[in-house]
PDB file of C-alpha atoms in Angstrom:
ATOM      1  CA  MET A  75       0.000   0.000   0.000  1.00 43.00           C
ATOM      2  CA  SER A  76       3.031   2.295  -0.351  1.00 48.00           C
ATOM      3  CA  SER A  77       1.334   4.452  -2.994  1.00 81.00           C
ATOM      4  CA  ALA A  78      -2.083   4.705  -1.311  1.00 98.00           C
ATOM      5  CA  VAL A  79      -3.131   8.027   0.220  1.00 99.00           C
ATOM      6  CA  VAL A  80      -5.666   8.434   3.025  1.00 99.00           C
ATOM      7  CA  LEU A  81      -7.271  11.509   4.593  1.00 99.00           C
ATOM      8  CA  VAL A  82      -8.134  11.138   8.290  1.00 99.00           C
ATOM      9  CA  THR A  83     -10.345  13.897   9.684  1.00 99.00           C
ATOM     10  CA  GLY A  84      -9.623  14.923  13.251  1.00 98.00           C
ATOM     11  CA  GLY A  85      -6.333  13.078  13.040  1.00 98.00           C
ATOM     12  CA  ALA A  86      -4.259  15.194  15.406  1.00 98.00           C
ATOM     13  CA  ARG A  87      -5.283  13.487  18.629  1.00 96.00           C
ATOM     14  CA  ARG A  88      -7.076  10.633  20.357  1.00 96.00           C
ATOM     15  CA  ILE A  89      -8.656   8.014  18.063  1.00 97.00           C
ATOM     16  CA  GLY A  90      -7.851   9.911  14.873  1.00 98.00           C
ATOM     17  CA  ARG A  91      -4.170  10.041  15.773  1.00 98.00           C
ATOM     18  CA  ALA A  92      -4.111   6.288  16.419  1.00 98.00           C
ATOM     19  CA  ILE A  93      -5.722   5.641  13.031  1.00 99.00           C
ATOM     20  CA  ALA A  94      -3.278   7.925  11.223  1.00 99.00           C
ATOM     21  CA  LEU A  95      -0.240   6.349  12.901  1.00 98.00           C
ATOM     22  CA  ASP A  96      -1.479   2.810  12.272  1.00 98.00           C
ATOM     23  CA  LEU A  97      -1.976   3.473   8.573  1.00 98.00           C
ATOM     24  CA  ALA A  98       1.404   5.180   8.268  1.00 98.00           C
ATOM     25  CA  ALA A  99       3.043   2.154   9.890  1.00 97.00           C
ATOM     26  CA  ALA A 100       1.313   0.009   7.248  1.00 97.00           C
ATOM     27  CA  GLY A 101       2.823   2.128   4.463  1.00 96.00           C
ATOM     28  CA  TRP A 102      -0.003   4.549   3.687  1.00 98.00           C
ATOM     29  CA  SER A 103       0.724   8.189   2.930  1.00 98.00           C
ATOM     30  CA  VAL A 104      -1.383  10.166   5.384  1.00 99.00           C
ATOM     31  CA  ALA A 105      -3.074  13.547   5.309  1.00 99.00           C
ATOM     32  CA  PHE A 106      -5.084  14.547   8.342  1.00 99.00           C
ATOM     33  CA  SER A 107      -7.259  17.504   9.153  1.00 99.00           C
ATOM     34  CA  TYR A 108      -7.457  19.449  12.382  1.00 98.00           C
ATOM     35  CA  ARG A 109      -9.252  22.573  13.519  1.00 95.00           C
ATOM     36  CA  HIS A 110      -8.164  23.688  17.004  1.00 93.00           C
ATOM     37  CA  SER A 111      -5.413  21.192  17.916  1.00 90.00           C
ATOM     38  CA  ALA A 112      -2.485  22.949  16.242  1.00 95.00           C
ATOM     39  CA  LEU A 113       0.171  21.804  18.732  1.00 96.00           C
ATOM     40  CA  GLU A 114      -1.040  18.200  18.703  1.00 97.00           C
ATOM     41  CA  ALA A 115      -1.182  18.354  14.901  1.00 98.00           C
ATOM     42  CA  GLN A 116       2.501  19.229  14.636  1.00 98.00           C
ATOM     43  CA  GLU A 117       3.439  16.487  17.105  1.00 98.00           C
ATOM     44  CA  THR A 118       1.393  13.918  15.183  1.00 98.00           C
ATOM     45  CA  LEU A 119       2.858  15.098  11.883  1.00 98.00           C
ATOM     46  CA  MET A 120       6.403  14.566  13.136  1.00 98.00           C
ATOM     47  CA  GLU A 121       5.489  11.104  14.423  1.00 98.00           C
ATOM     48  CA  LEU A 122       3.941  10.181  11.073  1.00 98.00           C
ATOM     49  CA  ARG A 123       7.021  11.260   9.151  1.00 97.00           C
ATOM     50  CA  ARG A 124       9.183   9.017  11.317  1.00 95.00           C
ATOM     51  CA  ASN A 125       7.511   6.158   9.431  1.00 92.00           C
ATOM     52  CA  LYS A 126       9.258   7.394   6.251  1.00 93.00           C
ATOM     53  CA  VAL A 127       5.947   8.116   4.510  1.00 95.00           C
ATOM     54  CA  GLN A 128       4.614  11.370   3.116  1.00 98.00           C
ATOM     55  CA  ALA A 129       2.378  13.101   5.648  1.00 98.00           C
ATOM     56  CA  GLU A 130       0.612  16.465   5.769  1.00 99.00           C
ATOM     57  CA  ALA A 131      -1.497  18.280   8.369  1.00 99.00           C
ATOM     58  CA  LEU A 132      -4.344  20.350   6.913  1.00 99.00           C
ATOM     59  CA  HIS A 133      -6.243  22.976   8.861  1.00 98.00           C
ATOM     60  CA  ALA A 134      -9.960  22.931   8.051  1.00 98.00           C
ATOM     61  CA  ASP A 135     -13.351  23.839   9.478  1.00 98.00           C
ATOM     62  CA  LEU A 136     -15.414  20.834   8.435  1.00 98.00           C
ATOM     63  CA  SER A 137     -18.675  22.548   9.391  1.00 97.00           C
ATOM     64  CA  ASP A 138     -18.044  25.038   6.579  1.00 98.00           C
ATOM     65  CA  GLU A 139     -18.930  23.420   3.249  1.00 98.00           C
ATOM     66  CA  VAL A 140     -16.382  25.380   1.219  1.00 98.00           C
ATOM     67  CA  SER A 141     -13.573  24.477   3.623  1.00 98.00           C
ATOM     68  CA  CYS A 142     -14.705  20.857   3.737  1.00 99.00           C
ATOM     69  CA  ARG A 143     -14.960  20.435  -0.035  1.00 99.00           C
ATOM     70  CA  ALA A 144     -11.505  21.937  -0.474  1.00 99.00           C
ATOM     71  CA  LEU A 145      -9.846  19.137   1.506  1.00 99.00           C
ATOM     72  CA  VAL A 146      -9.859  16.409  -1.145  1.00 99.00           C
ATOM     73  CA  PRO A 147      -8.493  18.692  -3.919  1.00 99.00           C
ATOM     74  CA  GLU A 148      -5.820  19.904  -1.484  1.00 99.00           C
ATOM     75  CA  VAL A 149      -4.777  16.332  -0.719  1.00 99.00           C
ATOM     76  CA  VAL A 150      -4.598  15.593  -4.459  1.00 98.00           C
ATOM     77  CA  LYS A 151      -2.525  18.744  -4.983  1.00 98.00           C
ATOM     78  CA  ARG A 152      -0.001  17.710  -2.330  1.00 98.00           C
ATOM     79  CA  PHE A 153       0.086  13.937  -2.880  1.00 98.00           C
ATOM     80  CA  GLY A 154      -0.981  13.547  -6.514  1.00 98.00           C
ATOM     81  CA  ARG A 155      -3.920  11.304  -5.597  1.00 98.00           C
ATOM     82  CA  ILE A 156      -6.252  10.217  -2.810  1.00 99.00           C
ATOM     83  CA  ASP A 157      -7.614   6.725  -2.243  1.00 99.00           C
ATOM     84  CA  ALA A 158      -9.536   6.816   1.017  1.00 99.00           C
ATOM     85  CA  VAL A 159     -11.176   9.016   3.629  1.00 99.00           C
ATOM     86  CA  VAL A 160     -11.641   8.135   7.293  1.00 99.00           C
ATOM     87  CA  ASN A 161     -14.336  10.348   8.817  1.00 99.00           C
ATOM     88  CA  ASN A 162     -13.271  10.485  12.443  1.00 99.00           C
ATOM     89  CA  ALA A 163     -13.776  14.136  13.478  1.00 98.00           C
ATOM     90  CA  SER A 164     -16.769  14.466  15.761  1.00 97.00           C
ATOM     91  CA  ALA A 165     -18.645  16.744  18.154  1.00 97.00           C
ATOM     92  CA  PHE A 166     -19.861  15.151  21.393  1.00 95.00           C
ATOM     93  CA  GLU A 167     -21.836  17.542  23.576  1.00 96.00           C
ATOM     94  CA  TYR A 168     -24.496  16.701  26.114  1.00 95.00           C
ATOM     95  CA  ASP A 169     -28.228  17.153  25.722  1.00 96.00           C
ATOM     96  CA  ASN A 170     -31.253  14.900  26.102  1.00 96.00           C
ATOM     97  CA  ALA A 171     -34.736  14.526  24.673  1.00 96.00           C
ATOM     98  CA  GLU A 172     -36.073  17.278  26.935  1.00 96.00           C
ATOM     99  CA  THR A 173     -33.317  19.829  26.425  1.00 96.00           C
ATOM    100  CA  CYS A 174     -32.195  19.415  22.805  1.00 97.00           C
ATOM    101  CA  GLY A 175     -32.985  22.227  20.397  1.00 98.00           C
ATOM    102  CA  LEU A 176     -32.439  23.061  16.762  1.00 98.00           C
ATOM    103  CA  ALA A 177     -29.093  24.707  17.503  1.00 98.00           C
ATOM    104  CA  SER A 178     -27.679  21.566  19.115  1.00 98.00           C
ATOM    105  CA  MET A 179     -29.082  19.282  16.432  1.00 98.00           C
ATOM    106  CA  GLU A 180     -27.678  21.497  13.673  1.00 98.00           C
ATOM    107  CA  HIS A 181     -24.296  21.729  15.405  1.00 98.00           C
ATOM    108  CA  HIS A 182     -23.927  17.950  15.616  1.00 99.00           C
ATOM    109  CA  TRP A 183     -25.245  17.449  12.072  1.00 99.00           C
ATOM    110  CA  LYS A 184     -22.716  19.924  10.660  1.00 98.00           C
ATOM    111  CA  ALA A 185     -19.885  18.320  12.634  1.00 98.00           C
ATOM    112  CA  ASN A 186     -20.687  14.606  12.486  1.00 99.00           C
ATOM    113  CA  THR A 187     -22.891  13.913   9.472  1.00 99.00           C
ATOM    114  CA  ALA A 188     -22.696  16.473   6.682  1.00 99.00           C
ATOM    115  CA  PRO A 189     -18.870  16.597   6.373  1.00 99.00           C
ATOM    116  CA  ALA A 190     -18.672  12.821   5.958  1.00 99.00           C
ATOM    117  CA  ILE A 191     -21.181  12.966   3.107  1.00 99.00           C
ATOM    118  CA  VAL A 192     -19.430  15.912   1.446  1.00 99.00           C
ATOM    119  CA  LEU A 193     -16.030  14.205   1.627  1.00 99.00           C
ATOM    120  CA  ALA A 194     -17.494  10.998   0.204  1.00 99.00           C
ATOM    121  CA  GLN A 195     -18.879  13.024  -2.708  1.00 99.00           C
ATOM    122  CA  GLU A 196     -15.502  14.626  -3.354  1.00 99.00           C
ATOM    123  CA  LEU A 197     -13.608  11.339  -3.131  1.00 99.00           C
ATOM    124  CA  TYR A 198     -16.124   9.668  -5.438  1.00 99.00           C
ATOM    125  CA  GLN A 199     -15.673  12.348  -8.095  1.00 99.00           C
ATOM    126  CA  HIS A 200     -11.888  12.044  -7.876  1.00 98.00           C
ATOM    127  CA  VAL A 201     -11.623   8.259  -8.151  1.00 98.00           C
ATOM    128  CA  LYS A 202     -14.304   8.114 -10.843  1.00 98.00           C
ATOM    129  CA  ALA A 203     -12.449  10.667 -12.969  1.00 98.00           C
ATOM    130  CA  SER A 204      -9.180   8.808 -12.355  1.00 97.00           C
ATOM    131  CA  GLY A 205     -10.598   5.426 -13.341  1.00 98.00           C
ATOM    132  CA  ARG A 206      -9.802   3.980  -9.923  1.00 98.00           C
ATOM    133  CA  THR A 207     -11.716   2.876  -6.834  1.00 98.00           C
ATOM    134  CA  GLY A 208     -11.699   4.252  -3.311  1.00 99.00           C
ATOM    135  CA  CYS A 209     -12.986   3.687   0.188  1.00 99.00           C
ATOM    136  CA  VAL A 210     -14.652   5.673   2.971  1.00 99.00           C
ATOM    137  CA  VAL A 211     -14.765   4.544   6.598  1.00 99.00           C
ATOM    138  CA  ASN A 212     -17.103   6.410   8.936  1.00 99.00           C
ATOM    139  CA  LEU A 213     -16.621   6.357  12.708  1.00 99.00           C
ATOM    140  CA  LEU A 214     -20.001   5.613  14.288  1.00 99.00           C
ATOM    141  CA  ASP A 215     -20.948   4.583  17.855  1.00 97.00           C
ATOM    142  CA  GLN A 216     -22.157   1.403  19.517  1.00 96.00           C
ATOM    143  CA  LYS A 217     -24.974   3.526  21.009  1.00 95.00           C
ATOM    144  CA  LEU A 218     -26.843   3.037  17.743  1.00 97.00           C
ATOM    145  CA  TRP A 219     -27.242  -0.661  18.609  1.00 96.00           C
ATOM    146  CA  ASN A 220     -27.754   0.011  22.323  1.00 94.00           C
ATOM    147  CA  PRO A 221     -29.670   3.306  22.469  1.00 93.00           C
ATOM    148  CA  ASN A 222     -30.281   5.505  25.472  1.00 94.00           C
ATOM    149  CA  PRO A 223     -31.574   9.092  25.553  1.00 94.00           C
ATOM    150  CA  ASP A 224     -28.332  10.747  26.716  1.00 95.00           C
ATOM    151  CA  TYR A 225     -26.356  12.809  24.199  1.00 96.00           C
ATOM    152  CA  PHE A 226     -29.523  13.026  22.129  1.00 98.00           C
ATOM    153  CA  SER A 227     -28.359  15.290  19.289  1.00 98.00           C
ATOM    154  CA  TYR A 228     -25.027  13.487  19.030  1.00 98.00           C
ATOM    155  CA  THR A 229     -26.765  10.120  18.744  1.00 98.00           C
ATOM    156  CA  LEU A 230     -29.173  11.432  16.108  1.00 98.00           C
ATOM    157  CA  SER A 231     -26.247  12.686  14.033  1.00 99.00           C
ATOM    158  CA  LYS A 232     -24.484   9.331  14.235  1.00 99.00           C
ATOM    159  CA  ALA A 233     -27.705   7.491  13.358  1.00 99.00           C
ATOM    160  CA  ALA A 234     -27.991   9.672  10.265  1.00 99.00           C
ATOM    161  CA  LEU A 235     -24.368   8.905   9.399  1.00 99.00           C
ATOM    162  CA  GLU A 236     -25.010   5.173   9.716  1.00 99.00           C
ATOM    163  CA  ALA A 237     -27.948   5.500   7.309  1.00 99.00           C
ATOM    164  CA  ALA A 238     -25.790   7.578   4.955  1.00 99.00           C
ATOM    165  CA  THR A 239     -23.110   4.874   5.077  1.00 99.00           C
ATOM    166  CA  LYS A 240     -25.555   2.346   3.663  1.00 99.00           C
ATOM    167  CA  MET A 241     -27.075   4.698   1.094  1.00 99.00           C
ATOM    168  CA  LEU A 242     -23.720   5.959  -0.163  1.00 99.00           C
ATOM    169  CA  SER A 243     -22.410   2.403  -0.453  1.00 99.00           C
ATOM    170  CA  ILE A 244     -25.230   1.715  -2.909  1.00 99.00           C
ATOM    171  CA  ALA A 245     -25.193   5.034  -4.754  1.00 99.00           C
ATOM    172  CA  MET A 246     -21.426   5.218  -5.260  1.00 99.00           C
ATOM    173  CA  ALA A 247     -20.660   1.584  -6.078  1.00 99.00           C
ATOM    174  CA  PRO A 248     -18.578   0.234  -7.680  1.00 98.00           C
ATOM    175  CA  GLN A 249     -16.174   3.185  -7.578  1.00 99.00           C
ATOM    176  CA  LEU A 250     -16.486   3.735  -3.828  1.00 99.00           C
ATOM    177  CA  ARG A 251     -16.855   1.384  -0.888  1.00 99.00           C
ATOM    178  CA  VAL A 252     -18.386   2.939   2.243  1.00 99.00           C
ATOM    179  CA  SER A 253     -18.295   1.198   5.615  1.00 99.00           C
ATOM    180  CA  GLY A 254     -18.355   1.996   9.324  1.00 99.00           C
ATOM    181  CA  VAL A 255     -16.577   1.256  12.589  1.00 99.00           C
ATOM    182  CA  ALA A 256     -18.559   1.670  15.812  1.00 98.00           C
ATOM    183  CA  PRO A 257     -16.416   2.047  18.953  1.00 97.00           C
ATOM    184  CA  GLY A 258     -17.636   1.781  22.504  1.00 92.00           C
ATOM    185  CA  LEU A 259     -15.936   3.045  25.653  1.00 89.00           C
ATOM    186  CA  THR A 260     -12.492   4.026  24.391  1.00 78.00           C
ATOM    187  CA  LEU A 261     -10.868   6.988  26.156  1.00 77.00           C
ATOM    188  CA  LEU A 262     -11.608   9.215  29.114  1.00 67.00           C
ATOM    189  CA  SER A 263     -13.935  12.025  28.099  1.00 69.00           C
ATOM    190  CA  GLY A 264     -15.705  14.871  29.821  1.00 64.00           C
ATOM    191  CA  ALA A 265     -15.711  14.610  33.599  1.00 68.00           C
ATOM    192  CA  MET A 266     -15.152  10.833  33.669  1.00 74.00           C
ATOM    193  CA  SER A 267     -12.483   9.755  36.163  1.00 77.00           C
ATOM    194  CA  GLU A 268     -10.072   6.827  35.847  1.00 80.00           C
ATOM    195  CA  GLN A 269     -12.130   4.896  38.403  1.00 81.00           C
ATOM    196  CA  GLU A 270     -15.331   5.569  36.481  1.00 79.00           C
ATOM    197  CA  PHE A 271     -13.664   4.435  33.249  1.00 69.00           C
ATOM    198  CA  GLU A 272     -12.726   1.143  34.910  1.00 80.00           C
ATOM    199  CA  GLU A 273     -16.254   0.719  36.260  1.00 76.00           C
ATOM    200  CA  GLY A 274     -17.645   1.327  32.778  1.00 77.00           C
ATOM    201  CA  ARG A 275     -15.228  -1.139  31.216  1.00 75.00           C
ATOM    202  CA  GLN A 276     -16.368  -3.846  33.604  1.00 78.00           C
ATOM    203  CA  LEU A 277     -19.951  -3.461  32.386  1.00 82.00           C
ATOM    204  CA  ASN A 278     -18.926  -4.898  29.013  1.00 84.00           C
ATOM    205  CA  PRO A 279     -19.316  -8.645  28.359  1.00 86.00           C
ATOM    206  CA  LEU A 280     -15.625  -8.940  27.423  1.00 88.00           C
ATOM    207  CA  ASP A 281     -14.562  -6.934  30.507  1.00 85.00           C
ATOM    208  CA  ARG A 282     -12.542  -4.589  28.323  1.00 84.00           C
ATOM    209  CA  SER A 283     -12.817  -1.264  26.563  1.00 84.00           C
ATOM    210  CA  SER A 284     -12.173  -0.594  22.878  1.00 88.00           C
ATOM    211  CA  PRO A 285      -8.629   0.840  22.788  1.00 93.00           C
ATOM    212  CA  PRO A 286      -7.727   3.216  19.945  1.00 95.00           C
ATOM    213  CA  GLN A 287      -5.407   0.615  18.406  1.00 97.00           C
ATOM    214  CA  ASP A 288      -8.284  -1.878  18.127  1.00 97.00           C
ATOM    215  CA  ILE A 289     -10.342   0.745  16.322  1.00 98.00           C
ATOM    216  CA  ALA A 290      -7.423   1.598  14.033  1.00 99.00           C
ATOM    217  CA  SER A 291      -6.993  -2.080  13.157  1.00 99.00           C
ATOM    218  CA  ALA A 292     -10.671  -2.344  12.209  1.00 99.00           C
ATOM    219  CA  VAL A 293     -10.400   0.763  10.027  1.00 99.00           C
ATOM    220  CA  ARG A 294      -7.357  -0.662   8.260  1.00 99.00           C
ATOM    221  CA  PHE A 295      -9.176  -3.955   7.684  1.00 99.00           C
ATOM    222  CA  LEU A 296     -12.062  -2.172   5.969  1.00 99.00           C
ATOM    223  CA  LEU A 297      -9.746  -0.034   3.853  1.00 99.00           C
ATOM    224  CA  THR A 298      -7.979  -3.134   2.555  1.00 98.00           C
ATOM    225  CA  SER A 299     -10.982  -5.459   2.107  1.00 98.00           C
ATOM    226  CA  PRO A 300     -12.280  -4.973  -1.453  1.00 98.00           C
ATOM    227  CA  ALA A 301     -15.393  -7.139  -0.971  1.00 98.00           C
ATOM    228  CA  THR A 302     -16.650  -5.177   2.052  1.00 98.00           C
ATOM    229  CA  THR A 303     -19.086  -2.257   1.815  1.00 99.00           C
ATOM    230  CA  GLY A 304     -22.234  -0.954   3.476  1.00 99.00           C
ATOM    231  CA  SER A 305     -21.580  -2.687   6.790  1.00 98.00           C
ATOM    232  CA  THR A 306     -20.325  -1.629  10.211  1.00 99.00           C
ATOM    233  CA  ILE A 307     -17.885  -3.402  12.517  1.00 99.00           C
ATOM    234  CA  LEU A 308     -18.639  -2.930  16.213  1.00 98.00           C
ATOM    235  CA  VAL A 309     -15.395  -2.665  18.188  1.00 97.00           C
ATOM    236  CA  ASP A 310     -16.719  -2.206  21.711  1.00 93.00           C
ATOM    237  CA  GLY A 311     -15.909  -5.142  23.980  1.00 90.00           C
ATOM    238  CA  GLY A 312     -19.494  -6.277  23.515  1.00 90.00           C
ATOM    239  CA  GLN A 313     -20.928  -3.060  24.961  1.00 91.00           C
ATOM    240  CA  HIS A 314     -23.766  -3.046  22.409  1.00 92.00           C
ATOM    241  CA  LEU A 315     -25.017  -6.301  23.966  1.00 90.00           C
ATOM    242  CA  SER A 316     -25.502  -4.700  27.398  1.00 87.00           C
ATOM    243  CA  ARG A 317     -28.771  -2.849  27.753  1.00 79.00           C
ATOM    244  CA  GLU A 318     -27.927   0.563  29.208  1.00 75.00           C
ATOM    245  CA  GLU A 319     -30.649   2.973  30.284  1.00 73.00           C
ATOM    246  CA  ARG A 320     -28.125   5.813  30.585  1.00 74.00           C
ATOM    247  CA  ASP A 321     -24.853   6.651  28.917  1.00 72.00           C
ATOM    248  CA  VAL A 322     -22.036   4.560  30.373  1.00 68.00           C
ATOM    249  CA  MET A 323     -20.473   7.729  31.811  1.00 64.00           C
ATOM    250  CA  PHE A 324     -23.410   8.204  34.179  1.00 63.00           C
ATOM    251  CA  MET A 325     -23.773   4.516  35.003  1.00 61.00           C
ATOM    252  CA  ALA A 326     -20.089   4.281  35.871  1.00 57.00           C
ATOM    253  CA  HIS A 327     -20.341   7.398  38.036  1.00 53.00           C
ATOM    254  CA  GLU A 328     -23.205   5.855  40.011  1.00 59.00           C
ATOM    255  CA  MET A 329     -21.227   2.632  40.483  1.00 58.00           C
ATOM    256  CA  ALA A 330     -18.097   4.474  41.585  1.00 56.00           C
ATOM    257  CA  SER A 331     -20.100   6.560  44.062  1.00 59.00           C
ATOM    258  CA  SER A 332     -21.947   3.624  45.627  1.00 60.00           C
TER     259      SER A 332
END
């Protein structure tokens, strides 16, 4: 895969960084986008280049359509081609069914759903014009298979992205494969403590979380599996099998406090 080029959105830190580094180690040339994480972006860029592959960090506001659509042409300008997009960048802000409003729903849509569709469109046009094929992998969430009403707007946006994954896989075949990876409890977020993270992990059937490297491995599998499209791999320690009335963050907090 030494000549293949991938764009990872939100690749400066956390899960996106793990995906970018994993693909670079496998020989991919890597472009990644960032918005606010300039320092982390430079650190990740240096780490990527230690793998002796071409790597570029691209600043972009994915919620702005012009900025988002410019990413694929910019990757082509710098690398000469693009073969895949991993839609990892995401907003994750709390609301529920009683408190959500249009502003929150629009914010999550413009961060989590619309950019992934726009980038799939741009990649499709590029590979079609080049006479090649490509692949999109969308980062989803196990919550879609184990729903609860917390993070209402976020969950709606990911549900829409899961539907878009299936529809795009039909509409853009055979030039483009579109698949998903759905993580579970992966990294500390928000006000979650280390103890609460451990309590949450123990709720899973496999008694483990879904480390970033596991997610990166699943992404790489989908990128390199030419017969796979329109499906989602759940990488969550079995979390989707555990019925949860609240988000795991709140359940773990209650357990740690008891």
